Short mmCIF file of C-alpha atoms and ligand atoms in Angstrom, two decimals:
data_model
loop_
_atom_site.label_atom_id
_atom_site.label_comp_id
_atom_site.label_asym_id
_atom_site.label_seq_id
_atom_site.Cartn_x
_atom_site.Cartn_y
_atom_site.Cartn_z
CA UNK A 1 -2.54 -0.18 -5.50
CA UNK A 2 -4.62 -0.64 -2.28
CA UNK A 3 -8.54 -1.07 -2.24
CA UNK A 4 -9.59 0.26 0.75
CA UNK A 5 -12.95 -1.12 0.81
CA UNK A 6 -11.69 -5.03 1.18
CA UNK A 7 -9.31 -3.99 4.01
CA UNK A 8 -11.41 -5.29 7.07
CA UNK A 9 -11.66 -3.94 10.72
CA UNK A 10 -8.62 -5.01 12.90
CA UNK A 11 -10.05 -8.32 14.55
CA UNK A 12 -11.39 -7.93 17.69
CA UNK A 13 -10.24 -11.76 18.49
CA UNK A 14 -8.54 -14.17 16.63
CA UNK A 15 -9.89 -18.13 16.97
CA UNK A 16 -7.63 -20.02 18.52
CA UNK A 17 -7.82 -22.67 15.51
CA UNK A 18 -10.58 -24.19 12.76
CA UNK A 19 -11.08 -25.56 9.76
CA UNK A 20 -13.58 -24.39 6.87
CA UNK A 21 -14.00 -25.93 3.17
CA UNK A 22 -15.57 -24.80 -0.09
CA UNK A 23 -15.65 -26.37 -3.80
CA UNK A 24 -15.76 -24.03 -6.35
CA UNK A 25 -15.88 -24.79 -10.17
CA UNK A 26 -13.22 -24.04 -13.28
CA UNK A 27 -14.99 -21.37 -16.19
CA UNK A 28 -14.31 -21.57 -20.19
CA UNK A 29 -14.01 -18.21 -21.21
CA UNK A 30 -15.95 -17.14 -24.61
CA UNK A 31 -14.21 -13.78 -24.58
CA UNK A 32 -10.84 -14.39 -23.64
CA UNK A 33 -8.24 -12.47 -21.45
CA UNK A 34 -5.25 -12.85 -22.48
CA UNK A 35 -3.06 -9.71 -21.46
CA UNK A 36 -2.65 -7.82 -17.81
CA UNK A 37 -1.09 -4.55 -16.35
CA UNK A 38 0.54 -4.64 -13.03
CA UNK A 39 -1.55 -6.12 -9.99
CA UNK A 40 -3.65 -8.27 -12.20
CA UNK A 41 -5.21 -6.04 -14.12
CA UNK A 42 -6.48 -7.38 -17.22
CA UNK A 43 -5.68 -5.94 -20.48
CA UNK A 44 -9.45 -6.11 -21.31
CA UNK A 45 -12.67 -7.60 -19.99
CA UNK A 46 -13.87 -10.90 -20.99
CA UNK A 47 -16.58 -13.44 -20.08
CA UNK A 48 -16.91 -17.03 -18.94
CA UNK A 49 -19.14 -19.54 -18.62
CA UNK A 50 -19.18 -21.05 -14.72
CA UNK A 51 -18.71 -24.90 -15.37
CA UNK A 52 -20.65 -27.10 -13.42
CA UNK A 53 -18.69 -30.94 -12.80
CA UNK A 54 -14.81 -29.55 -13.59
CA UNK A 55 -14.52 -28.27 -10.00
CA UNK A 56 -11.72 -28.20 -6.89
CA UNK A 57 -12.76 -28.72 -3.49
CA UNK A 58 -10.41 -27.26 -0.97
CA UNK A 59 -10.50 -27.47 3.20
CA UNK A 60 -8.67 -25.16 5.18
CA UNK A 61 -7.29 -25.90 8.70
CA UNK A 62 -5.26 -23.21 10.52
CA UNK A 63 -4.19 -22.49 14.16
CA UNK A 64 -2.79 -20.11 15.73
CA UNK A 65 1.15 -19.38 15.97
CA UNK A 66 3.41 -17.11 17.10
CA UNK A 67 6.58 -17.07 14.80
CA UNK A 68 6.29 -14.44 12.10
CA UNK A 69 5.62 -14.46 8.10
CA UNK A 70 3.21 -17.21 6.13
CA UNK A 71 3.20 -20.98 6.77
CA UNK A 72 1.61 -23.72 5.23
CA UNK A 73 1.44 -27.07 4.30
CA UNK A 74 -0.48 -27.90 0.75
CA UNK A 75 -1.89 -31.51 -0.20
CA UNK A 76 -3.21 -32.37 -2.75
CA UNK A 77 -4.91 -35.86 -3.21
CA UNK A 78 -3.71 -36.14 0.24
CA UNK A 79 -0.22 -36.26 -0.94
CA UNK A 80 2.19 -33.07 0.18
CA UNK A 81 2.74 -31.00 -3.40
CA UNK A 82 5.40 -28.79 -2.23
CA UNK A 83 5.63 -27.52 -6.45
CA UNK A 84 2.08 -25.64 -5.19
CA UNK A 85 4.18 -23.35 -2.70
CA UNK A 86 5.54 -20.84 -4.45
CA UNK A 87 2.70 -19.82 -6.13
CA UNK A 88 0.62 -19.71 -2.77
CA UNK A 89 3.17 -17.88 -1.48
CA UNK A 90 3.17 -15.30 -4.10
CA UNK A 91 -0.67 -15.21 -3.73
CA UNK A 92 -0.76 -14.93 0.39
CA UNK A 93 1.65 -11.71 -0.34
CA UNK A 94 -0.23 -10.24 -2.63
CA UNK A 95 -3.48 -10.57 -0.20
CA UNK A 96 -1.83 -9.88 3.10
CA UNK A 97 -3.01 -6.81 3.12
CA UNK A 98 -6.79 -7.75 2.99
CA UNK A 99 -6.63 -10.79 5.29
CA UNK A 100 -4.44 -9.70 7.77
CA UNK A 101 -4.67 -12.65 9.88
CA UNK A 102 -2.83 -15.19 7.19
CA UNK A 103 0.58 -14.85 9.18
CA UNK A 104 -1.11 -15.43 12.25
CA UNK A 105 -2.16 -18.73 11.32
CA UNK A 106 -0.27 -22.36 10.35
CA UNK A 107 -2.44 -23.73 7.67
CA UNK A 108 -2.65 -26.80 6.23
CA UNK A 109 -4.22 -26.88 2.76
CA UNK A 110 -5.98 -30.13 1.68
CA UNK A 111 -7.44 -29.65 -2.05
CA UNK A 112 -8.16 -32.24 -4.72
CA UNK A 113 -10.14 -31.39 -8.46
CA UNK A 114 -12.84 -33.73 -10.04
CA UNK A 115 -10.83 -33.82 -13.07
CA UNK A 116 -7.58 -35.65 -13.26
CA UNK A 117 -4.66 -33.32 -12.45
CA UNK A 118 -2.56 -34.68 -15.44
CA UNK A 119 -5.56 -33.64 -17.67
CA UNK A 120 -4.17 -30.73 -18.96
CA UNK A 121 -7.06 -28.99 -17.20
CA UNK A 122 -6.05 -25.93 -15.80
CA UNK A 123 -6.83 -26.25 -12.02
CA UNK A 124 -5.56 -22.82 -11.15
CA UNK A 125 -9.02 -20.81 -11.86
CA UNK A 126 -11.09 -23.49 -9.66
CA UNK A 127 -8.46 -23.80 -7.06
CA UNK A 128 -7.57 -20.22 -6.35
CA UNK A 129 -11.39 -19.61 -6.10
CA UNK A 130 -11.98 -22.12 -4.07
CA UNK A 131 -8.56 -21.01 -1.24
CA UNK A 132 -10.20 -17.25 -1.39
CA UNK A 133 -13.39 -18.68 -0.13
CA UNK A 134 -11.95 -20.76 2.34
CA UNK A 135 -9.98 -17.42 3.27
CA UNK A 136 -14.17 -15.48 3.32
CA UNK A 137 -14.99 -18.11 5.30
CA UNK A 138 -12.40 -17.82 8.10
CA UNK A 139 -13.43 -13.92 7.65
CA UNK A 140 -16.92 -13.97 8.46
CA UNK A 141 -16.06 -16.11 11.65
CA UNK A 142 -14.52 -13.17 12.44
CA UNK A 143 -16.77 -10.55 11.17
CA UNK A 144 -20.12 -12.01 11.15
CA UNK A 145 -22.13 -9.26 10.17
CA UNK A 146 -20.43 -9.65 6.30
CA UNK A 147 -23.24 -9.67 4.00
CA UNK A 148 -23.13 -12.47 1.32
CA UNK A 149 -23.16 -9.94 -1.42
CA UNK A 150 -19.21 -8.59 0.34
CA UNK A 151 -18.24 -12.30 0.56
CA UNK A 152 -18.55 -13.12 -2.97
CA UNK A 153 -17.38 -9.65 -4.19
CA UNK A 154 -14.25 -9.67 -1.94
CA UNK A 155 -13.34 -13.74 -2.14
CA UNK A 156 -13.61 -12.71 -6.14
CA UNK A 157 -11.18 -10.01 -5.32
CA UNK A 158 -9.26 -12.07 -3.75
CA UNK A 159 -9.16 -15.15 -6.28
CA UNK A 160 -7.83 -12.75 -8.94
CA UNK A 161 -5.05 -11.63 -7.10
CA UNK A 162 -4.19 -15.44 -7.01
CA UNK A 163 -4.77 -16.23 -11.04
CA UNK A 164 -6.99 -13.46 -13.14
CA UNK A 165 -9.76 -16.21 -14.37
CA UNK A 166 -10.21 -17.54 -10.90
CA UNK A 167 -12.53 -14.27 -9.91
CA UNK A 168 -14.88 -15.79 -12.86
CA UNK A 169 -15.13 -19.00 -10.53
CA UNK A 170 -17.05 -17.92 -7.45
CA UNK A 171 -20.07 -17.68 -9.07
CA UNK A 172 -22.54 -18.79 -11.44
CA UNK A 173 -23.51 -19.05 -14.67
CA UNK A 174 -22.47 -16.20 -16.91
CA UNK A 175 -19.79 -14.17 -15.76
CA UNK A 176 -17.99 -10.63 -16.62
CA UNK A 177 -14.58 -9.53 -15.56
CA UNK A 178 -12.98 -6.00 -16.82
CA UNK A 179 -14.43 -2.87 -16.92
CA UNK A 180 -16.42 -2.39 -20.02
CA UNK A 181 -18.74 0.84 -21.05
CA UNK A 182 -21.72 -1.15 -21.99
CA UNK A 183 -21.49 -3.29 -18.75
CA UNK A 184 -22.99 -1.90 -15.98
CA UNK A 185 -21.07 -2.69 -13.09
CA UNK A 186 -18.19 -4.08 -14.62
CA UNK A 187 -14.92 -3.88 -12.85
CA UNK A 188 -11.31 -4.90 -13.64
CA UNK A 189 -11.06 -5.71 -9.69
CA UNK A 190 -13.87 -8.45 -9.68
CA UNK A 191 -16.32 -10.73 -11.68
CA UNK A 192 -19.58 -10.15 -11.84
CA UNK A 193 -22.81 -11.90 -13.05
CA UNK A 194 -23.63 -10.76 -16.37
CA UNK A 195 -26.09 -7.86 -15.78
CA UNK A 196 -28.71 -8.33 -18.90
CA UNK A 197 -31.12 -11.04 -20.60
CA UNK A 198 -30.04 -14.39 -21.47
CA UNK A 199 -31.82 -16.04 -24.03
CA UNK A 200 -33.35 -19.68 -22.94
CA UNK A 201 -31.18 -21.13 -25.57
CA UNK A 202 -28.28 -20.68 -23.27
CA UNK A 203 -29.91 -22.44 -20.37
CA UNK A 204 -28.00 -25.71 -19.67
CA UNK A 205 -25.78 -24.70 -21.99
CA UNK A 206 -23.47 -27.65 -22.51
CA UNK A 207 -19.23 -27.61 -22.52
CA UNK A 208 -17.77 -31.07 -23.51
CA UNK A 209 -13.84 -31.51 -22.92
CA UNK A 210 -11.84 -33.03 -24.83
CA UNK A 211 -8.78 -33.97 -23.73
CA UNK A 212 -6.35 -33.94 -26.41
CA UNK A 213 -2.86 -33.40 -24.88
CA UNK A 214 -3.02 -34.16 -20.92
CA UNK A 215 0.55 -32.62 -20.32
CA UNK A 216 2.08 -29.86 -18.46
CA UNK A 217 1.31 -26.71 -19.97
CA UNK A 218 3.81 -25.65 -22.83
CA UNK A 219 3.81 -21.62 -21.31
CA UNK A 220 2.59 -20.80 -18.36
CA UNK A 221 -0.34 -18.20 -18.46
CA UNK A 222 1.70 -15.85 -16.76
CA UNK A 223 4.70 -16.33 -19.37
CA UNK A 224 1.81 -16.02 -21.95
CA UNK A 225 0.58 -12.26 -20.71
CA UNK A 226 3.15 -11.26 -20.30
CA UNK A 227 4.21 -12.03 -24.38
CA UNK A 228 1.20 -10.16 -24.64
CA UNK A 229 3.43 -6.42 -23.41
CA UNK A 230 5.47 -6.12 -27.02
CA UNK A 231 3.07 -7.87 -28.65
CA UNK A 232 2.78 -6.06 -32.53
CA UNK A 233 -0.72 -6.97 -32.08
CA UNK A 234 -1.70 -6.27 -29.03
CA UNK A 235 -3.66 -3.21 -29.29
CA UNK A 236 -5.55 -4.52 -32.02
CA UNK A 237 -6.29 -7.34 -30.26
CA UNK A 238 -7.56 -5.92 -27.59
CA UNK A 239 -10.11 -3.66 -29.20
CA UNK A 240 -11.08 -6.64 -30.73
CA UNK A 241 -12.05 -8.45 -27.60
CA UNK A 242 -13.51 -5.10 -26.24
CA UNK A 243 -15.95 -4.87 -29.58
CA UNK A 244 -17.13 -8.98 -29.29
CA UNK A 245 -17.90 -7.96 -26.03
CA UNK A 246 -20.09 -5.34 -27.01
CA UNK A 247 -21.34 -7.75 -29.66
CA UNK A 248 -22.22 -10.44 -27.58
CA UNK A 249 -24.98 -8.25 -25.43
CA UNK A 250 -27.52 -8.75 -28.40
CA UNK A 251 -26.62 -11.96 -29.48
CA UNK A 252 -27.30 -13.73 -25.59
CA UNK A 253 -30.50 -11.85 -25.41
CA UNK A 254 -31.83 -12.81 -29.10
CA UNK A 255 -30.54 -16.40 -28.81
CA UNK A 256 -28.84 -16.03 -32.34
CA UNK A 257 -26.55 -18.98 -32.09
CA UNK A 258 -25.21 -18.39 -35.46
CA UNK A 259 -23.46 -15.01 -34.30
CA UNK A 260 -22.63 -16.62 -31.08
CA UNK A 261 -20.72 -19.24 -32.94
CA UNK A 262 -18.74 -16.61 -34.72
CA UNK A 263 -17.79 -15.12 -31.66
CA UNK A 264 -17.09 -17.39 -29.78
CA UNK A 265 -14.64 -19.55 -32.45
CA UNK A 266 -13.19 -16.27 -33.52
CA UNK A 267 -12.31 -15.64 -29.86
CA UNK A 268 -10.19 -19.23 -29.69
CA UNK A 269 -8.20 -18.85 -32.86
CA UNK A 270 -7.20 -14.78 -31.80
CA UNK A 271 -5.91 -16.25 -28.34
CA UNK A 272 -3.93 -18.79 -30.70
CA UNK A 273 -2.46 -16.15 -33.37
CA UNK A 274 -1.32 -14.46 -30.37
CA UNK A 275 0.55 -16.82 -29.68
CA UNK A 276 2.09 -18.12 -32.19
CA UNK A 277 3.14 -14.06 -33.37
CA UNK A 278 4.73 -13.85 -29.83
CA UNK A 279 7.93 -13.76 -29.22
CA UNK A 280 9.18 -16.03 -28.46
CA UNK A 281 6.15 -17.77 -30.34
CA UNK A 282 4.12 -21.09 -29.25
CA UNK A 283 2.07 -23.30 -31.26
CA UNK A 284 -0.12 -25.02 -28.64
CA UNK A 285 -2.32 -26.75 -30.88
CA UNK A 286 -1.71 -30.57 -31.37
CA UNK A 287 -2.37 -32.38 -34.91
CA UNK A 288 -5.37 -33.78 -32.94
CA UNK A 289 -6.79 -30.33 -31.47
CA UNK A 290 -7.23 -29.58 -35.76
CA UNK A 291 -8.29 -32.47 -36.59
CA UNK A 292 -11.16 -32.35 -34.50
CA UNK A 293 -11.61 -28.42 -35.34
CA UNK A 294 -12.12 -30.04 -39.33
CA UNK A 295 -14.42 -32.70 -37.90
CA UNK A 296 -16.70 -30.53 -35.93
CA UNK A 297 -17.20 -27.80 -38.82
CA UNK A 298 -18.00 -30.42 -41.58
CA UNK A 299 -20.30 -32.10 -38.88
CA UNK A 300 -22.03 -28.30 -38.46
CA UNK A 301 -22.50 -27.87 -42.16
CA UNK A 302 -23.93 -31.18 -42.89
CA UNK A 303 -26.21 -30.90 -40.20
CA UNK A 304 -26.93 -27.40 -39.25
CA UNK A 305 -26.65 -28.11 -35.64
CA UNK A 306 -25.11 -25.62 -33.32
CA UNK A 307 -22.44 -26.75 -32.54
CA UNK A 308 -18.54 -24.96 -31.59
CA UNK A 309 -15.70 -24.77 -30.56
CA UNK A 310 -13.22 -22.82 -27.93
CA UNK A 311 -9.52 -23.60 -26.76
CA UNK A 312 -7.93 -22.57 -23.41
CA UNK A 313 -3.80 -22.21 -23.85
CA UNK A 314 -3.17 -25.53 -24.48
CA UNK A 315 -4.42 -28.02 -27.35
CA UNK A 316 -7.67 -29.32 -25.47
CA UNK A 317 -10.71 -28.68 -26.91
CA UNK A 318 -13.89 -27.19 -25.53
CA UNK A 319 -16.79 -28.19 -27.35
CA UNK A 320 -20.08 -25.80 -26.68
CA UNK A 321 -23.37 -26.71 -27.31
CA UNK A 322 -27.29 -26.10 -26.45
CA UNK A 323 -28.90 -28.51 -24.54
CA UNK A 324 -31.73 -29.23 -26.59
CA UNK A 325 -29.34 -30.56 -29.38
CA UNK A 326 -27.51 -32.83 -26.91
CA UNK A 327 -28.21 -35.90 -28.07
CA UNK A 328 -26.86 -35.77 -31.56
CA UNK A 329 -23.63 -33.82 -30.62
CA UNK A 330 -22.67 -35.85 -27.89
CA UNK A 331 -23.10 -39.53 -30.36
CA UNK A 332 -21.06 -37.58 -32.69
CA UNK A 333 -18.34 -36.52 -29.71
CA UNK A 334 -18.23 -40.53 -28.84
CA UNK A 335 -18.39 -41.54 -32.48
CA UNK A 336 -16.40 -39.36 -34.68
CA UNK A 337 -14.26 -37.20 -31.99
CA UNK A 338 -13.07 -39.31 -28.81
CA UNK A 339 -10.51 -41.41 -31.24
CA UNK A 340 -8.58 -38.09 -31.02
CA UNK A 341 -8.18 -37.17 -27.47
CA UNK A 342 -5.49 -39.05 -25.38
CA UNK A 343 -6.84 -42.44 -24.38
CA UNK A 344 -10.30 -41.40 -25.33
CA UNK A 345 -10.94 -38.92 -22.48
CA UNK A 346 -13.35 -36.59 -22.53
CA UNK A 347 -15.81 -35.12 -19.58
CA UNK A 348 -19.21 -34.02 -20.63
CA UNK A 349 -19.70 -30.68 -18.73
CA UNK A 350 -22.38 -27.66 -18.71
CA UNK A 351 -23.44 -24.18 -17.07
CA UNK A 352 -23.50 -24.04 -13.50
CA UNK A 353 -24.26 -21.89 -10.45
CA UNK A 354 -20.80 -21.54 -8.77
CA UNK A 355 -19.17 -21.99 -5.84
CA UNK A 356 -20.95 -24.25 -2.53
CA UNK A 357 -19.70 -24.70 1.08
CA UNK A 358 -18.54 -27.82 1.80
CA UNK A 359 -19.41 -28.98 6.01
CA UNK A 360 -16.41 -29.84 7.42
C1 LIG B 1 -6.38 -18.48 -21.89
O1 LIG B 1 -6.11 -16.68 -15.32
O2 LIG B 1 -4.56 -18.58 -15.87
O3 LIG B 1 -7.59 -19.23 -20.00
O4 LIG B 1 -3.82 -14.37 -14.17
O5 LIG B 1 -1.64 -15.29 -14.94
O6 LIG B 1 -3.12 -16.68 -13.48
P1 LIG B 1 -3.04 -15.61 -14.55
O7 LIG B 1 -3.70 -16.21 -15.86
P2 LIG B 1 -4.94 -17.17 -16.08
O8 LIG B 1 -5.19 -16.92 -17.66
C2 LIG B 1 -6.24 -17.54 -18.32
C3 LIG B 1 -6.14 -17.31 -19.76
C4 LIG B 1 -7.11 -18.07 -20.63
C5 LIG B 1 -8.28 -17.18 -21.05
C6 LIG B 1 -9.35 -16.91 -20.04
O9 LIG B 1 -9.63 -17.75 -19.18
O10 LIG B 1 -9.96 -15.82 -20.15
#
C-alpha cells in the first residue's frame, strides 16, 4: 500500500549535515484501538485526549554518508539504548519510501520523556511522534514551500507507521484516528482534530496517572492486536467501539458528563475483557489497579463528582476529571488513592495542544 500524496519531489540537494528537535506529548485514548489490518491499519477508529506534561523530546542529528541502507545511533537519557533499534529499524523501513533521504544520512538520535521510563508509561506514542517530526523537520529544509497543514498531516502519517497511537500525538487537544461515517474527515491513515463542538466542560480537562505497576509491559501492543485477529469477540467489539464513537459526538457537545463517564469506563474494561478472552489470555490488572477502580466509584456516589476512570494495556490507572472539580478529586487522589500506586507515584496531567519545536 503506497500513498502517493506523502511521496515528496526527488530532492533537488541534500544538506550536507544538521540537527533539528521537537517534543511531542503521549494521548489517553477514551475510545480505544485495540485491533489493526496490515500496514497499520486500525481495526476501528478511536479518540484521544493530547496530554499536556507526559511528553518525549527528541533531537535529531544526521550527516551525510555514502555506504548504503539505515544507520543510527539512539540515546536515550544520554545513555546508548541499543534495545530501541530494532523497532526504529522496522519503522525507517516502513517510511523509506516517504523520506527517501533516511539512508542517505548517519543519525544520531538523542530522546529522553518527562516521565520516568520505568513508569510503565508507554513512551512509544510520544516518542514515535516526536522522531516523525524531527523527520518533517529535516523535510521542509528541503522543501520549504510545505505548508504547516502537510507537515502535521504527513509527520502523523508517518508516526503511525511507527506505533498506531503515535499519529494521535502531533497535535492537540481532542483527537480522531480511523475512518468513521459520522466524522468528517476521518481517515485510518492519519489523526485528525476532532471536527465538531466541545462543550466548555472539557476545557482543561484533567488526566491524573497513577502509577500502579511501573514494569515492563506484560504483552506488547503489537502481541496484543494481533490476539485481536481470532479473537471470538472481535467483531462485536469492534462495532462496539464504532457505535461509542458515534455516541460520543452528542455527549462532548452537550457536556453530559454522566454519559461521558459511561463511555469512557465502558471503553477501559472492553480493552481488558479482550484480553483476558484472548488467547493466549492476559490479566493486566494488578490487585491495586481494582482497588482503586472500588475506591473511585464509592468516592463518585457519595459525592456526585465527576469523576472516572480509563486503563491503557497495563494496570496503571488514568484518572479523568473536569477542571472545575479539581480540587476535591485531586485531595482524594493524595488521600485515599496514592497508598496504592508503587511508591506513591502519580503525575497530575491535563489536555494539551500538541507537539512544539524545540531550538536546537
Ligand atoms: C491500548 O499504538 O501502542 O493504548 O500500533 O502496535 O504500536 P502499535 O500499538 P499502540 O497501541 C495502543 C493501544 C492502547 C489503546 C489506544 O491508545 O487507543
Amino acid at each position: 500500500m503506497i500513498v502517493n500524496e506523502f511521496i515528496p519531489k526527488p530532492y533537488t540537494q541534500l544538506l550536507d549535515r544538521g540537527a533539528v528537535a521537537y517534543s511531542a506529548p503521549s494521548n489517553i485514548a477514551l475510545v480505544k484501538y485495540w485491533g489493526k489490518k496490515v500496514h497499520q491499519i486500525p481495526a476501528n477508529s478511536s479518540i484521544s485526549f493530547t496530554l499536556n506534561n507526559c511528553k518525549t523530546a527528541t533531537a535529531l542529528r544526521f550527516e551525510k554518508k555514502t555506504s548504503k541502507g539505515f544507520s543510527f545511533e539512539v540515546f536515550l537519557d544520554g545513555k546508548l539504548q541499543d534495545d530501541f533499534k530494532p523497532k526504529i529499524e522496522q519503522f525507517f523501513s516502513r517510511i523509506e519510501v516517504y523520506v527517501p533521504f533516511l539512508s542517505s544520512y548517519h543519525f544520531v538520535i538523542e530522546t529522553s520523556n518527562t516521565f520516568p521510563h520505568s513508569s510503565g508509561i508507554a513512551s512509544s506514542a510520544s516518542g514515535m511522534s516526536a522522531l516523525a517530526l524531527c523527520l518533517m523537520q529535516i523535510e521542509q529544509q528541503l522543501d520549504p514551500a510545505i505548508s504547516k497543514e502537510f507537515f502535521n498531516t504527513k509527520a502523523s502519517f508517518l508516526a503511525r507507521l511507527g506505533s498506531g497511537s503515535a499519529c494521535r500525538s502531533i497535535e492537540g487537544n481532542l483527537i480522531v484516528w480511523g475512518s468513521h461515517a459520522n466524522i468528517e474527515g476521518s481517515s485510518d491513515l492519519v489523526g485528525i482534530k476532532y471536527p465538531y463542538e466541545v462543550h466548555h466542560k472539557f476545557k482543561n480537562y484533567r488526566d491524573t496517572i497513577l502509577l500502579v505497576d511501573k514494569g515492563e509491559k506484560q504483552v506488547s501492543s503489537t502481541v496484543g492486536h494481533n490476539l485481536m485477529h481470532d479473537h471470538p469477540f472481535a467483531e462485536q467489539r469492534f462495532a462496539q467501539a464504532h457505535s461509542n464513537m458515534e455516541a460520543l459526538i452528542p455527549v462532548l457537545k452537550s457536556g453530559d458528563l454522566k454519559a461521558f463517564i459511561s463511555i469512557v469506563e465502558q471503553e477501559a474494561l472492553t480493552l481488558h475483557a479482550m484480553m483476558m478472552s484472548s488467547n493466549p489470555y492476559f490479566i493486566l490488572m494488578k490487585p491495586n489497579t481494582l482497588e482503586i477502580i472500588n475506591k473511585l466509584w464509592a468516592f463518585r456516589a457519595k459525592t456526585g463528582l465527576h469523576v472516572c476512570f480509563t486503563l491503557d494495556a497495563g494496570a496503571n490507572v488514568h484518572v479523568l476529571f473536569p477542571d472545575n472539580e479539581a480540587d476535591e478529586v485531586q485531595e482524594f487522589i493524595a488521600t485515599e488513592l496514592a497508598e496504592h500506586c508503587q511508591n506513591g507515584h502519580y503525575i497530575e496531567d491535563k489536555l494539551g495542544l500538541g507537539a512544539e519545536p524545540i531550538k536546537i
